[in-house]
mmCIF file of C-alpha atoms in Angstrom:
data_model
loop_
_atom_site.group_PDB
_atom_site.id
_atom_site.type_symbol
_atom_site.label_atom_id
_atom_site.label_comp_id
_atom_site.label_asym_id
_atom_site.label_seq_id
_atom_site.Cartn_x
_atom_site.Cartn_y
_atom_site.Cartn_z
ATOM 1 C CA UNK H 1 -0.664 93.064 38.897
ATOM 2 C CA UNK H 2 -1.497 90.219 38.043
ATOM 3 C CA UNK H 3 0.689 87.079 35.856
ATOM 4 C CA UNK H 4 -0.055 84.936 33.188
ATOM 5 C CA UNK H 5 1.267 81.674 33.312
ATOM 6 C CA UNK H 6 1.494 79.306 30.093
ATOM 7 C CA UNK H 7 0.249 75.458 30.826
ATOM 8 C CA UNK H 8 1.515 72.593 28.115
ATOM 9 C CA UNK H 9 0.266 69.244 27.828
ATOM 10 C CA UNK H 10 0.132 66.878 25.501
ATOM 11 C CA UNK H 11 -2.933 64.230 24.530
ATOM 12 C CA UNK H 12 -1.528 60.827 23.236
ATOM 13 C CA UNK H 13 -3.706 58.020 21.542
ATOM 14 C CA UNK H 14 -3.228 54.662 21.434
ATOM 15 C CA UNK H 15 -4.162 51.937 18.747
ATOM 16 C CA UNK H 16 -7.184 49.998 20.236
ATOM 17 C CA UNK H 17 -5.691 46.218 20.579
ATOM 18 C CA UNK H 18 -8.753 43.799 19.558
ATOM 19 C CA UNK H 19 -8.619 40.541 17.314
ATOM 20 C CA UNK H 20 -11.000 38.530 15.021
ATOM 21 C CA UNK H 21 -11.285 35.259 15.827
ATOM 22 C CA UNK H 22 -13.280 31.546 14.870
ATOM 23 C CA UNK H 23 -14.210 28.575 16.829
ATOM 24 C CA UNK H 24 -15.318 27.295 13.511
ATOM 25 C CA UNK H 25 -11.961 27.986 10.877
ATOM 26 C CA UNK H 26 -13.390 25.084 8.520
ATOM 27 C CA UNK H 27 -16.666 24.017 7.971
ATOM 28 C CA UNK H 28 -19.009 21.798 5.372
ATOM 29 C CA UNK H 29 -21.707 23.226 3.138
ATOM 30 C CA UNK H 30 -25.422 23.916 5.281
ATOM 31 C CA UNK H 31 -22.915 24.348 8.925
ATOM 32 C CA UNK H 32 -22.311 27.089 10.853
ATOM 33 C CA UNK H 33 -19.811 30.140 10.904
ATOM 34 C CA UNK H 34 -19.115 31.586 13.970
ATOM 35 C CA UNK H 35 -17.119 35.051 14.082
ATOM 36 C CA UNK H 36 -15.676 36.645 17.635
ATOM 37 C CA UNK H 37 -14.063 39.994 17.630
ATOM 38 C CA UNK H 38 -12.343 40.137 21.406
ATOM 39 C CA UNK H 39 -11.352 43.665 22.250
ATOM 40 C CA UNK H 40 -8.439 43.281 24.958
ATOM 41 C CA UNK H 41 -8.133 46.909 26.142
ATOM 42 C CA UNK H 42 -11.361 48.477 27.567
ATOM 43 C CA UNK H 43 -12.960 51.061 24.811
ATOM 44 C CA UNK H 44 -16.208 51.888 24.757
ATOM 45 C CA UNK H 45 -17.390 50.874 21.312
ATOM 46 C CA UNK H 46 -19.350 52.320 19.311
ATOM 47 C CA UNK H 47 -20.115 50.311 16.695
ATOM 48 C CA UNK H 48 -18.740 47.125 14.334
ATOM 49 C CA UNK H 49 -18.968 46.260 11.276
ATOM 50 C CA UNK H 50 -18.188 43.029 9.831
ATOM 51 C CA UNK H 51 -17.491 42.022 6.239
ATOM 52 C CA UNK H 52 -16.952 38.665 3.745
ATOM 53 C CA UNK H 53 -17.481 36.766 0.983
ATOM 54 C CA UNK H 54 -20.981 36.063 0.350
ATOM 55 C CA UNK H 55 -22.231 37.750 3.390
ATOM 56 C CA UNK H 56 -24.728 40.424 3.723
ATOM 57 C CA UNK H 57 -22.476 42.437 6.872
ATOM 58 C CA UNK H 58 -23.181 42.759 10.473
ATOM 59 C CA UNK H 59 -22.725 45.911 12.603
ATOM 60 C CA UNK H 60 -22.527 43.044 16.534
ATOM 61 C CA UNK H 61 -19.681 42.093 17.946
ATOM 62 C CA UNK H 62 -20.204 38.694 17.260
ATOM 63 C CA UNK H 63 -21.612 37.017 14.292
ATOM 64 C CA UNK H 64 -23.019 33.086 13.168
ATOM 65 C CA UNK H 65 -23.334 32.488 9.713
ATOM 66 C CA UNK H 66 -26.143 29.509 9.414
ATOM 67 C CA UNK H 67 -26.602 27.346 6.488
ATOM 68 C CA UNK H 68 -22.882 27.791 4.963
ATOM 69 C CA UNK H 69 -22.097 27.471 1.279
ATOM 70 C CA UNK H 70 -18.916 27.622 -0.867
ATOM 71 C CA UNK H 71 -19.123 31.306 -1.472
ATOM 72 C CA UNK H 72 -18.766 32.088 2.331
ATOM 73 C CA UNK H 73 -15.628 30.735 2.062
ATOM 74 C CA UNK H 74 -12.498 33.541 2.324
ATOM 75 C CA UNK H 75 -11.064 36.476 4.596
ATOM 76 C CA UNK H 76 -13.711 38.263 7.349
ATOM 77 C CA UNK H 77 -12.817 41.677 8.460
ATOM 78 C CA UNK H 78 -14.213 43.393 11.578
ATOM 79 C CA UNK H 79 -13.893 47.210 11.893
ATOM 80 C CA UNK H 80 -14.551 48.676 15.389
ATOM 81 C CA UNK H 81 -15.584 52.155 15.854
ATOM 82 C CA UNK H 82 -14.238 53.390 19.605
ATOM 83 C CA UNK H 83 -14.327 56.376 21.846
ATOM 84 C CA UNK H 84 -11.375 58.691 21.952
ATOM 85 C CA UNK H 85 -9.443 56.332 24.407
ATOM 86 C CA UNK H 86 -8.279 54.528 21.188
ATOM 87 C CA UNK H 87 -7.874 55.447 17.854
ATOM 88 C CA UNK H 88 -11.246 56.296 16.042
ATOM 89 C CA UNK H 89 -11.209 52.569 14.159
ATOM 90 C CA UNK H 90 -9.364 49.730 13.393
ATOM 91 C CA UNK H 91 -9.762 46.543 11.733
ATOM 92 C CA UNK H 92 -8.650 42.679 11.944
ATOM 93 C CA UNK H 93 -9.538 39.561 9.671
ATOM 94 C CA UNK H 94 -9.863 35.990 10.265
ATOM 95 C CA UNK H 95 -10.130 33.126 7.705
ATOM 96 C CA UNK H 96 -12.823 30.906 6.601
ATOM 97 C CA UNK H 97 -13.071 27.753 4.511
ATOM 98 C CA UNK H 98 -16.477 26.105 3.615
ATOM 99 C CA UNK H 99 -15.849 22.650 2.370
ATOM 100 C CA UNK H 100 -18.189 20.869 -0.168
ATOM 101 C CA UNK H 101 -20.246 17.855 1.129
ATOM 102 C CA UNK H 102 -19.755 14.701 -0.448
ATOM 103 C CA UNK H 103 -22.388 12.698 -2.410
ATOM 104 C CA UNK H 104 -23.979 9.614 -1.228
ATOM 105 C CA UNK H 105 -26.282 7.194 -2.611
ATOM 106 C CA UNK H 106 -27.639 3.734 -1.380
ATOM 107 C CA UNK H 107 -29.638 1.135 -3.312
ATOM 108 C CA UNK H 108 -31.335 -2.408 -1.842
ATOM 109 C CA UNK H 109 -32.841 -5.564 -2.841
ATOM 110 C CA UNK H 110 -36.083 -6.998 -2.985
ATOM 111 C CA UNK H 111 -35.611 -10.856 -2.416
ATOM 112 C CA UNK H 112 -37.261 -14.372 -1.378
ATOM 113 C CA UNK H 113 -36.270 -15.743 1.930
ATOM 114 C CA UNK H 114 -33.028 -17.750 1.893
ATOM 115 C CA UNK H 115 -31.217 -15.339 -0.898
ATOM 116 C CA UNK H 116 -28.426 -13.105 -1.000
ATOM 117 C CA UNK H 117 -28.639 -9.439 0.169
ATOM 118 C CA UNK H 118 -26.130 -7.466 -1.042
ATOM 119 C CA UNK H 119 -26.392 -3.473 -0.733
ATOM 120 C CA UNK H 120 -24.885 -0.881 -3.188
ATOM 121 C CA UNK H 121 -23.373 2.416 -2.045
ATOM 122 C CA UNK H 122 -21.996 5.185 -4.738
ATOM 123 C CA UNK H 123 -20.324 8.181 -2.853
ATOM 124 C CA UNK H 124 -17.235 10.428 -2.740
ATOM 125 C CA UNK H 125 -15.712 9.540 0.672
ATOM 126 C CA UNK H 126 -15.355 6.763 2.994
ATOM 127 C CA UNK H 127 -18.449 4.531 3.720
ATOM 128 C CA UNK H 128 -20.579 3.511 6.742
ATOM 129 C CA UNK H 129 -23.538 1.336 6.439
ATOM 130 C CA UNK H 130 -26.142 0.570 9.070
ATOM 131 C CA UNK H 131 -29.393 -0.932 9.759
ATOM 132 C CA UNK H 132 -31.306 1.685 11.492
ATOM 133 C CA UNK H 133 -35.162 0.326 11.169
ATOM 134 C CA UNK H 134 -35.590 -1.830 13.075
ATOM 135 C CA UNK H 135 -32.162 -1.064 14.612
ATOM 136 C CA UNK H 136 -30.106 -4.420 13.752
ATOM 137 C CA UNK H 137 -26.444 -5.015 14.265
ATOM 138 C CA UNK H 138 -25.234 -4.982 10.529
ATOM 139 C CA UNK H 139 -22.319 -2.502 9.735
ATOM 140 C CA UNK H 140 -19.500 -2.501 7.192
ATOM 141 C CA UNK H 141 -17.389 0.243 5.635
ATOM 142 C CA UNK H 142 -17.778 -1.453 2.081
ATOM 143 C CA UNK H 143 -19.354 0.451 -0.935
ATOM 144 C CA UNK H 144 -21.403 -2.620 -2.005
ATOM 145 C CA UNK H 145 -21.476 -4.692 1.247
ATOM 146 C CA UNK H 146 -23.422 -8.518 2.108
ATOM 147 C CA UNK H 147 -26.039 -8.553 4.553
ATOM 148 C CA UNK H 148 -26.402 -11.822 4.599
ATOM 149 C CA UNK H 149 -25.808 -14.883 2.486
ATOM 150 C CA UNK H 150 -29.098 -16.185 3.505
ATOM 151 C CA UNK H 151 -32.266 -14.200 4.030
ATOM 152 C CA UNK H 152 -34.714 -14.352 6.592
ATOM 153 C CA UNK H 153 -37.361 -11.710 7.042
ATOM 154 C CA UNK H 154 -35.606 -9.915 10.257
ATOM 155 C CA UNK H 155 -33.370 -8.683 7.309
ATOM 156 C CA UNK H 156 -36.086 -6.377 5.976
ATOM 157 C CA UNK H 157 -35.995 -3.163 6.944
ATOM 158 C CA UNK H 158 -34.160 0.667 6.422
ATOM 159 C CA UNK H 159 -30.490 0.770 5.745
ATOM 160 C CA UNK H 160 -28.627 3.616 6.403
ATOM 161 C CA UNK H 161 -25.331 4.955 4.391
ATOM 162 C CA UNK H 162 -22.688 7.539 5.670
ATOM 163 C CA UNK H 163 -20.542 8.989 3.418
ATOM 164 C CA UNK H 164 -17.671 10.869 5.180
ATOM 165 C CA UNK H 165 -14.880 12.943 3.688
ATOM 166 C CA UNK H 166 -11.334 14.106 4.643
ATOM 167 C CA UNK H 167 -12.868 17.189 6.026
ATOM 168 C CA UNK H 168 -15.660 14.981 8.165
ATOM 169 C CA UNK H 169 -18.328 16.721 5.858
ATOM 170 C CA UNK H 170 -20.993 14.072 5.257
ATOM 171 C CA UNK H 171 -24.153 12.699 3.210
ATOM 172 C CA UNK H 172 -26.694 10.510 4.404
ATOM 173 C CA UNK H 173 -28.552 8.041 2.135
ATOM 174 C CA UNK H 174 -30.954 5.312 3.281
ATOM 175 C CA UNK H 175 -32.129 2.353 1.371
ATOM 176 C CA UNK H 176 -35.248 -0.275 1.746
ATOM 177 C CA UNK H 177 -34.412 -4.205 1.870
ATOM 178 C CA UNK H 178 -37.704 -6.417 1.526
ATOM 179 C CA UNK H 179 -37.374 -9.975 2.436
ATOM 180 C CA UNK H 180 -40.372 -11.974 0.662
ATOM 181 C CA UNK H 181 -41.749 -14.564 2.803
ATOM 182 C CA UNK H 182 -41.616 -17.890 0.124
ATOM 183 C CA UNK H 183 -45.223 -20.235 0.044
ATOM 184 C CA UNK H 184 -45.624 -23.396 1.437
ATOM 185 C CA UNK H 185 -45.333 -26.784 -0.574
ATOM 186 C CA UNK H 186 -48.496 -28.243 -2.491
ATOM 187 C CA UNK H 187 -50.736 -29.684 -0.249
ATOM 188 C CA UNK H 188 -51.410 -32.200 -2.901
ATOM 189 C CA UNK H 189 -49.656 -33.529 -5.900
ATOM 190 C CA UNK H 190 -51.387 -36.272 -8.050
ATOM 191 C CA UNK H 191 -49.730 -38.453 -10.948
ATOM 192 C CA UNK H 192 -52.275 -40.711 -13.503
ATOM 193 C CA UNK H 193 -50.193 -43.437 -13.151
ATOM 194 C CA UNK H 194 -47.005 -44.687 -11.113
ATOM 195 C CA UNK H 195 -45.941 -46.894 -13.608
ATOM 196 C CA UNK H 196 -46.290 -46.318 -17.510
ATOM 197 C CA UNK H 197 -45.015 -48.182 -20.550
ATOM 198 C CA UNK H 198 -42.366 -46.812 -22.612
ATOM 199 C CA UNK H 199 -44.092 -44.220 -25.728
ATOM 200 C CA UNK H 200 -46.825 -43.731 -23.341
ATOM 201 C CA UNK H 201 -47.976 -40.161 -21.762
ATOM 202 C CA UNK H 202 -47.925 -38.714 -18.168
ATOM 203 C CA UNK H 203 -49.755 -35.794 -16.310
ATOM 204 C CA UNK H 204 -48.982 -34.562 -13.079
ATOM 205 C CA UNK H 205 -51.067 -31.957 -10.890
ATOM 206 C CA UNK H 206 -51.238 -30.248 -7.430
ATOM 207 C CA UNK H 207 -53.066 -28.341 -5.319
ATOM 208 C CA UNK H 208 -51.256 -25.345 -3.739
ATOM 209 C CA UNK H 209 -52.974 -21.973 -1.717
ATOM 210 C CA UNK H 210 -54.580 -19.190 -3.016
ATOM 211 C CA UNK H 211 -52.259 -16.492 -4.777
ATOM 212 C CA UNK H 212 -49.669 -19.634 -5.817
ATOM 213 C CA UNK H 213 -49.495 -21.400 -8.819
ATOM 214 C CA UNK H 214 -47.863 -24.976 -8.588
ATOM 215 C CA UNK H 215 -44.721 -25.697 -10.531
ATOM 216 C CA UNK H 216 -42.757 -28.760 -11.675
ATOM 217 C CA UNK H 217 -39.269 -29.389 -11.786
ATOM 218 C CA UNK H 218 -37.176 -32.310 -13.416
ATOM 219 C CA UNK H 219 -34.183 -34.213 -11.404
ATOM 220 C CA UNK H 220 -31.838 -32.065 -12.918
ATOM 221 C CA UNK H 221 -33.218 -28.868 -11.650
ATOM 222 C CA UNK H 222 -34.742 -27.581 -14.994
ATOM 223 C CA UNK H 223 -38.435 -26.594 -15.649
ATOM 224 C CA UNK H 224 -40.821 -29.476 -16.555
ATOM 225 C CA UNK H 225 -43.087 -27.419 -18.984
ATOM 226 C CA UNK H 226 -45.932 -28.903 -19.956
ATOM 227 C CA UNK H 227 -46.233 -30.971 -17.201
ATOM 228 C CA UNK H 228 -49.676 -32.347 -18.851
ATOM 229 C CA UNK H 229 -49.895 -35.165 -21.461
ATOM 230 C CA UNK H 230 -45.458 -35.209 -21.608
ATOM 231 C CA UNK H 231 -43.477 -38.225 -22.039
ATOM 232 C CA UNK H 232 -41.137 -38.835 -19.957
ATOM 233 C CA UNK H 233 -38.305 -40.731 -22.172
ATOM 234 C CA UNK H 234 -37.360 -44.088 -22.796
ATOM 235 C CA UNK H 235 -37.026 -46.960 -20.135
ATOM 236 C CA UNK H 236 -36.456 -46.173 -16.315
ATOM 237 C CA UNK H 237 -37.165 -44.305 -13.310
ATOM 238 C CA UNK H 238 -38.149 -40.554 -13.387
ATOM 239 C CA UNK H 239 -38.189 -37.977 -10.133
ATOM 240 C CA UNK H 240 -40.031 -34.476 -10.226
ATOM 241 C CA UNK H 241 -40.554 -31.950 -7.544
ATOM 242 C CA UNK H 242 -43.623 -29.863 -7.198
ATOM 243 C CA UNK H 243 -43.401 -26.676 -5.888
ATOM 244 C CA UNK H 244 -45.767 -23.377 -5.086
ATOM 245 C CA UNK H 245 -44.971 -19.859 -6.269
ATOM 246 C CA UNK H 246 -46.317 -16.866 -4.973
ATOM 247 C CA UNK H 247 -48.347 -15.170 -8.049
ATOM 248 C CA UNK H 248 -46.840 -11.673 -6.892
ATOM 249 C CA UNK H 249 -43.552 -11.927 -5.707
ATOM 250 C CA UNK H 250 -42.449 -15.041 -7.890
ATOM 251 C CA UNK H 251 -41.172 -16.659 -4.421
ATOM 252 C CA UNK H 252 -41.477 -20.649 -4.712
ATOM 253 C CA UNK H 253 -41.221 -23.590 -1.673
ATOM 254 C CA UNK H 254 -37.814 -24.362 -0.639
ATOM 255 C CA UNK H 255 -36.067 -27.087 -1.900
ATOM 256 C CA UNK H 256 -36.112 -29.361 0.848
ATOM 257 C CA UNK H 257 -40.412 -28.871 1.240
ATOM 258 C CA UNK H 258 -40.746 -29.688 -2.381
ATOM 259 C CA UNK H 259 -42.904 -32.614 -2.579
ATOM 260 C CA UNK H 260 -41.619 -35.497 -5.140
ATOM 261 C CA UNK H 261 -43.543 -37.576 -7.489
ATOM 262 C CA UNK H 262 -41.581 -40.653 -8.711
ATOM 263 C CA UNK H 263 -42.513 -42.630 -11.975
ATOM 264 C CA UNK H 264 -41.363 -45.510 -13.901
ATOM 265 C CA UNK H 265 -41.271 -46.181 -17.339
ATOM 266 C CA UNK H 266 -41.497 -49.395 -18.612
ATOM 267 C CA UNK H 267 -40.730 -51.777 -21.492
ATOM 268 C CA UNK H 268 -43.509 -52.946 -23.783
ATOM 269 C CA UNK H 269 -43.097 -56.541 -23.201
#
């Protein structure tokens, strides 16, 4: 007849062995997240699924977060679904921080040719100023840095600021310098009379371009206003300087193209 024979065997699983990983474990506000799940046996997989903190999910292997902000930051878990060479599922986490970007603000100058440009940067981090149109050779690390001591109009242009944090999260702000070109001295300056006698009155007058106004100066620097029908003061020798400002930009000649008028006053004999 015939025999029956009992057969045992036995069916073991195994755990499938896959991690979560990052290329990108820290990253500023508006960059990218980049999640990795690397399964190291060979499963087929059936599915993922990937949660976080302010994330919507993702059911692919790999994921990239664009345009990061504070609330991605915290603990990703994958979960991968396998055939029956593994386990039905199992899960691994990786951790993400999203830094904040720092602040960053730049101001300029508007200024006659021959002045001081000085910039102004307000920012949370370390600073990095450049000149970036026209390109020009100016840099400094200073919040409120000196172009120049001296102006001339290859100053004018776009300034850039960089401000960088621990983290290397940054801000860009850019600035405008303008460099006013300054009018040339009267073509003409008149006096009624080189010499006058003491008690008596002087006008002076010039002739400067269109869109300048002439404008008189004493010896001592300070305005001559009126500069029609004045007296100069008692007994001796008086110097004034004529110069031309620009009706717009209130830019006058340099100093050394003013043009000089000298007078004398003398004693009633």
């Amino acid at each position: 007849g015939s025999t029956t024979r009992a057969i045992s065997f036995s069916v073991t699983t195994r755990k499938c062995s896959f991690t979560a990983t990052t290329t990108t474990p820290k990253v500023c506000v508006g960059g990218t997240i980049e999640l990795k799940s690397t399964v190291s046996t060979t499963p087929s997989v059936k599915a993922y699924s990937w949660t976080g903190p302010g994330f919507s999910g993702a059911s692919t292997a790999d994921v990239t977060i664009s345009n990061a902000i504070l609330a991605n930051s915290g603990v990703y878990t994958v979960t991968v679904t396998a055939n029956s060479i593994c386990l039905a599922t199992a899960s691994s986490t990786v951790a993400i921080i999203v830094n904040p970007n720092p602040t960053a603000k730049a101001t300029g100058v508007t200024v006659c040719e021959g002045e001081k440009i000085t910039l102004t940067g307000e920012g949370n981090g370390t600073y990095a100023w450049t000149k970036i149109n026209p390109a020009g050779a100016f840099t400094s690390t200073e919040a409120t840095p000196t172009v120049t001591t001296s102006a001339v109009t290859t100053d004018a242009g776009v300034y850039q600021l960089i401000v960088k944090t621990g983290e290397s999260c940054t801000a860009i702000a850019t600035t405008t310098v303008i460099v006013n070109t300054r009018p040339a001295a009267p073509t003409e300056t008149n006096k009624n009379k080189s010499n006058i006698c003491e008690g008596e009155t002087l006008s002076l007058s010039g002739v400067c371009a269109s869109g300048t106004t002439i404008k008189w100066y004493k010896a001592d620097g300070s305005e001559l206003n009126p500069s029609q029908n004045f007296n100069p003061g008692p007994v001796g020798t008086y110097v004034y300087y004529a110069v031309c400002k620009n009706d717009g930009t209130n830019c006058e000649t340099f100093d050394n193209l003013r043009a000089k008028v000298t007078v004398t006053v003398d004693k009633i004999p």
